[in-house]
CSV table of C-alpha atoms in Angstrom, one decimal:
chain,number,residue,atom,x,y,z
X,387,GLN,CA,43.0,-15.8,60.6
X,388,GLN,CA,44.9,-13.9,57.9
X,389,GLN,CA,44.8,-15.9,54.8
X,390,VAL,CA,47.2,-13.7,52.8
X,391,LYS,CA,50.3,-12.4,54.5
X,392,GLN,CA,52.2,-9.6,52.8
X,393,SER,CA,55.7,-8.2,53.4
X,394,PRO,CA,57.3,-5.8,53.9
X,395,GLN,CA,54.9,-3.2,55.4
X,396,SER,CA,57.0,-0.4,53.9
X,397,LEU,CA,59.8,-0.3,51.3
X,398,ILE,CA,62.1,2.5,50.1
X,399,VAL,CA,63.9,1.9,46.8
X,400,GLN,CA,66.2,4.2,44.8
X,401,LYS,CA,65.1,5.3,41.4
X,402,GLY,CA,66.1,2.7,38.8
X,403,GLY,CA,66.2,-0.1,41.4
X,404,ILE,CA,64.1,-3.2,41.7
X,405,SER,CA,61.2,-3.2,44.2
X,406,ILE,CA,60.1,-6.6,45.5
X,407,ILE,CA,57.0,-7.3,47.5
X,408,ASN,CA,56.1,-10.7,48.8
X,409,CYS,CA,52.9,-12.5,49.6
X,410,ALA,CA,52.1,-15.9,51.1
X,411,TYR,CA,48.7,-17.6,51.1
X,412,GLU,CA,47.2,-20.4,53.1
X,413,ASN,CA,44.1,-21.6,51.2
X,414,THR,CA,45.2,-24.0,48.4
X,415,ALA,CA,41.8,-23.4,46.7
X,416,PHE,CA,42.9,-19.9,45.7
X,417,ASP,CA,43.4,-19.7,41.9
X,418,TYR,CA,43.5,-16.0,41.1
X,419,PHE,CA,46.2,-13.7,42.5
X,420,PRO,CA,46.0,-10.0,41.6
X,421,TRP,CA,48.1,-7.1,42.7
X,422,TYR,CA,46.4,-3.7,43.3
X,423,GLN,CA,48.0,-0.3,43.3
X,424,GLN,CA,46.6,2.5,45.3
X,425,PHE,CA,47.5,6.2,45.3
X,426,PRO,CA,46.6,8.5,48.2
X,427,GLY,CA,43.0,9.5,48.2
X,428,LYS,CA,42.1,6.9,45.5
X,429,GLY,CA,40.6,3.5,45.4
X,430,PRO,CA,42.8,0.5,44.5
X,431,ALA,CA,43.2,-0.3,40.9
X,432,LEU,CA,44.3,-3.6,39.3
X,433,LEU,CA,48.0,-3.6,38.3
X,434,ILE,CA,48.6,-7.2,37.2
X,435,ALA,CA,47.2,-10.6,38.0
X,436,ILE,CA,48.2,-14.3,37.6
X,437,ARG,CA,46.6,-17.7,37.7
X,438,PRO,CA,48.5,-20.7,39.1
X,439,ASP,CA,48.9,-22.4,35.7
X,440,VAL,CA,52.0,-20.2,35.0
X,441,SER,CA,55.0,-19.4,37.2
X,442,GLU,CA,55.5,-15.9,35.9
X,443,LYS,CA,53.7,-13.0,34.2
X,444,LYS,CA,55.2,-9.9,32.9
X,445,GLU,CA,53.6,-6.6,31.9
X,446,GLY,CA,56.0,-3.9,31.1
X,447,ARG,CA,58.2,-3.2,34.2
X,448,PHE,CA,55.9,-5.3,36.4
X,449,THR,CA,56.3,-9.0,36.9
X,450,ILE,CA,54.5,-11.5,39.1
X,451,SER,CA,56.5,-14.6,40.2
X,452,PHE,CA,54.4,-17.5,41.5
X,453,ASN,CA,55.5,-20.5,43.5
X,454,LYS,CA,52.6,-22.9,43.9
X,455,SER,CA,54.4,-25.5,46.0
X,456,ALA,CA,55.5,-22.8,48.5
X,457,LYS,CA,52.2,-21.0,48.3
X,458,GLN,CA,54.0,-17.7,47.6
X,459,PHE,CA,53.8,-15.0,45.0
X,460,SER,CA,55.7,-11.8,44.6
X,461,LEU,CA,55.6,-8.5,42.7
X,462,HIS,CA,58.8,-7.2,41.1
X,463,ILE,CA,59.0,-3.7,39.8
X,464,MET,CA,61.9,-3.2,37.5
X,465,ASP,CA,63.5,0.2,36.9
X,466,SER,CA,61.4,1.7,39.7
X,467,GLN,CA,60.3,5.3,39.2
X,468,PRO,CA,59.0,8.0,41.5
X,469,GLY,CA,55.6,7.6,39.9
X,470,ASP,CA,55.5,4.1,41.3
X,471,SER,CA,55.3,5.4,44.8
X,472,ALA,CA,52.0,4.0,46.1
X,473,THR,CA,50.6,1.4,48.3
X,474,TYR,CA,50.5,-2.1,46.8
X,475,PHE,CA,48.1,-4.9,47.9
X,476,CYS,CA,48.3,-8.5,46.9
X,477,ALA,CA,45.0,-10.5,47.0
X,478,ALA,CA,43.7,-13.9,46.3
X,479,SER,CA,40.4,-15.5,45.4
X,480,ARG,CA,39.0,-18.8,44.0
X,481,ARG,CA,36.8,-19.5,41.1
X,482,GLY,CA,33.2,-19.7,42.1
X,483,ASN,CA,33.8,-17.6,45.2
X,484,GLU,CA,34.4,-14.1,43.9
X,485,LYS,CA,35.5,-12.6,47.2
X,486,LEU,CA,39.0,-11.1,47.2
X,487,THR,CA,41.1,-11.6,50.3
X,488,PHE,CA,43.7,-8.9,50.6
X,489,GLY,CA,47.1,-8.7,52.2
X,490,THR,CA,47.9,-5.8,54.6
X,491,GLY,CA,49.6,-3.6,52.0
X,492,THR,CA,53.1,-2.3,51.3
X,493,ARG,CA,53.8,1.4,51.1
X,494,LEU,CA,56.5,1.8,48.4
X,495,THR,CA,58.5,5.0,48.2
X,496,ILE,CA,60.9,5.5,45.3
X,497,ILE,CA,63.6,8.1,46.1
X,498,PRO,CA,65.6,10.0,43.4
M,120,ASN,CA,32.5,6.0,31.9
M,121,ALA,CA,31.6,6.6,35.5
M,122,GLY,CA,32.5,3.1,36.8
M,123,VAL,CA,31.9,2.8,40.6
M,124,THR,CA,30.6,6.0,42.2
M,125,GLN,CA,30.6,6.5,46.0
M,126,THR,CA,29.0,9.3,48.0
M,127,PRO,CA,29.8,11.1,50.2
M,128,LYS,CA,33.5,11.4,49.9
M,129,PHE,CA,33.9,12.6,53.6
M,130,ARG,CA,31.6,12.5,56.6
M,131,ILE,CA,31.8,13.2,60.3
M,132,LEU,CA,29.3,11.4,62.5
M,133,LYS,CA,28.6,11.6,66.1
M,134,ILE,CA,28.4,8.4,68.2
M,135,GLY,CA,25.0,6.8,67.9
M,136,GLN,CA,24.0,8.6,64.7
M,137,SER,CA,23.2,6.6,61.6
M,138,MET,CA,24.0,7.1,57.9
M,139,THR,CA,24.0,5.4,54.5
M,140,LEU,CA,27.0,5.2,52.3
M,141,GLN,CA,25.9,5.1,48.7
M,142,CYS,CA,27.5,3.1,45.9
M,143,THR,CA,26.4,2.8,42.3
M,144,GLN,CA,28.0,1.1,39.3
M,145,ASP,CA,27.2,1.4,35.6
M,146,MET,CA,29.0,-1.6,34.3
M,147,ASN,CA,26.1,-4.1,34.8
M,148,HIS,CA,28.3,-6.1,37.2
M,149,ASN,CA,26.6,-8.8,39.3
M,150,TYR,CA,29.1,-8.8,42.1
M,151,MET,CA,29.4,-5.9,44.5
M,152,TYR,CA,31.4,-5.5,47.7
M,153,TRP,CA,32.0,-3.2,50.6
M,154,TYR,CA,35.4,-3.1,52.2
M,155,ARG,CA,36.9,-1.0,55.0
M,156,GLN,CA,40.5,0.1,55.0
M,157,ASP,CA,42.3,0.8,58.3
M,158,PRO,CA,46.0,1.7,58.4
M,159,GLY,CA,48.3,-1.3,58.3
M,160,MET,CA,45.3,-3.7,58.1
M,161,GLY,CA,44.6,-3.9,54.4
M,162,LEU,CA,41.1,-4.1,53.1
M,163,LYS,CA,38.5,-6.1,55.1
M,164,LEU,CA,35.3,-7.3,53.5
M,165,ILE,CA,32.2,-6.1,55.2
M,166,TYR,CA,29.4,-7.4,53.0
M,167,TYR,CA,29.1,-8.6,49.4
M,168,SER,CA,26.4,-9.4,46.9
M,169,VAL,CA,26.4,-11.8,44.0
M,170,GLY,CA,23.3,-10.2,42.4
M,171,ALA,CA,20.2,-8.2,43.0
M,172,GLY,CA,18.3,-9.4,46.0
M,173,ILE,CA,21.3,-11.5,47.3
M,174,THR,CA,23.7,-10.3,50.0
M,175,ASP,CA,26.0,-12.1,52.4
M,176,LYS,CA,28.3,-11.2,55.3
M,177,GLY,CA,32.1,-10.8,54.9
M,178,GLU,CA,34.8,-10.8,57.6
M,179,VAL,CA,33.6,-7.8,59.6
M,180,PRO,CA,29.8,-7.3,59.2
M,181,ASN,CA,28.9,-6.3,62.8
M,182,GLY,CA,27.4,-2.8,63.0
M,183,TYR,CA,26.6,-2.7,59.3
M,184,ASN,CA,23.7,-3.6,57.0
M,185,VAL,CA,23.3,-3.7,53.2
M,186,SER,CA,20.6,-4.1,50.6
M,187,ARG,CA,20.7,-4.8,46.9
M,188,SER,CA,17.4,-4.0,45.3
M,189,THR,CA,18.9,-3.3,41.9
M,190,THR,CA,22.0,-4.4,40.0
M,191,GLU,CA,23.4,-0.9,40.0
M,192,ASP,CA,23.1,0.1,43.7
M,193,PHE,CA,24.6,-1.4,46.9
M,194,PRO,CA,24.2,1.0,49.8
M,195,LEU,CA,25.9,0.3,53.2
M,196,ARG,CA,24.0,1.3,56.3
M,197,LEU,CA,25.5,2.2,59.7
M,198,GLU,CA,22.7,2.2,62.3
M,199,LEU,CA,24.5,3.2,65.5
M,200,ALA,CA,27.8,4.7,64.7
M,201,ALA,CA,30.7,3.9,67.0
M,202,PRO,CA,34.3,5.2,67.0
M,203,SER,CA,35.5,1.8,65.9
M,204,GLN,CA,33.8,2.4,62.6
M,205,THR,CA,36.1,5.3,61.8
M,206,SER,CA,37.7,4.1,58.6
M,207,VAL,CA,37.9,4.6,54.8
M,208,TYR,CA,35.1,2.6,53.1
M,209,PHE,CA,35.5,1.3,49.5
M,210,CYS,CA,32.8,-0.1,47.3
M,211,ALA,CA,33.8,-2.4,44.4
M,212,SER,CA,32.1,-4.2,41.6
M,213,LYS,CA,33.1,-7.1,39.4
M,214,GLY,CA,31.8,-9.0,36.5
M,215,ALA,CA,32.0,-12.8,36.0
M,216,SER,CA,35.3,-12.6,34.1
M,217,THR,CA,36.6,-9.2,34.9
M,218,GLU,CA,38.8,-7.5,37.5
M,219,ALA,CA,37.3,-5.8,40.5
M,220,PHE,CA,36.8,-2.0,40.1
M,221,PHE,CA,36.8,0.2,43.2
M,222,GLY,CA,35.2,3.5,43.9
M,223,GLN,CA,37.2,6.5,45.3
M,224,GLY,CA,36.3,5.8,48.9
M,225,THR,CA,34.4,7.4,51.7
M,226,ARG,CA,36.4,8.7,54.6
M,227,LEU,CA,34.2,8.4,57.8
M,228,THR,CA,35.1,9.8,61.2
M,229,VAL,CA,32.9,8.9,64.2
M,230,VAL,CA,33.4,11.3,67.1
């Protein structure tokens, strides 16, 4: 049973465009939703995270939008740059159970 | 700051061989995790630990064992390597109110 579903599997965006990656979760007890960025040959690194008490969080060009009633959250990358080309993972966990459940990942490619 | 250190970075094993993937962290984190990453499958939790002396199974524990004798170290043991264990393995650690930090990974091939 996959508790966090991520789409699309791969995404190609032109430089300067908006990249959007979506995730949906099943477990309503989840209360922490991070996004991880992974470059080839490296481990994932935290990019941005949100808790369900807010509907949006922005850090620079990266924004998480969160819809609690739909059990969905998404990552928006504004003004996408070639350096953003990486694999992105959404994840979820709940307080008191510190295990992260990951989505299947999205390979993002930004083309000039 | 070393963070989370995994060794080795690469390893080729023959079917039936055993090995230990090493993981150490210097951030005094209580929580430690082992994930495997397969193409298109995301990261699957193998085992995790909430503190020294305490370990528990994740989603895909079969074929693996762990121990946590100290806060810093969380080795993953493969007893009888099988081709299905060909994967990239990541160790991670986390504090009570911090993000999870990942190591650089170990790419394991079983032939």
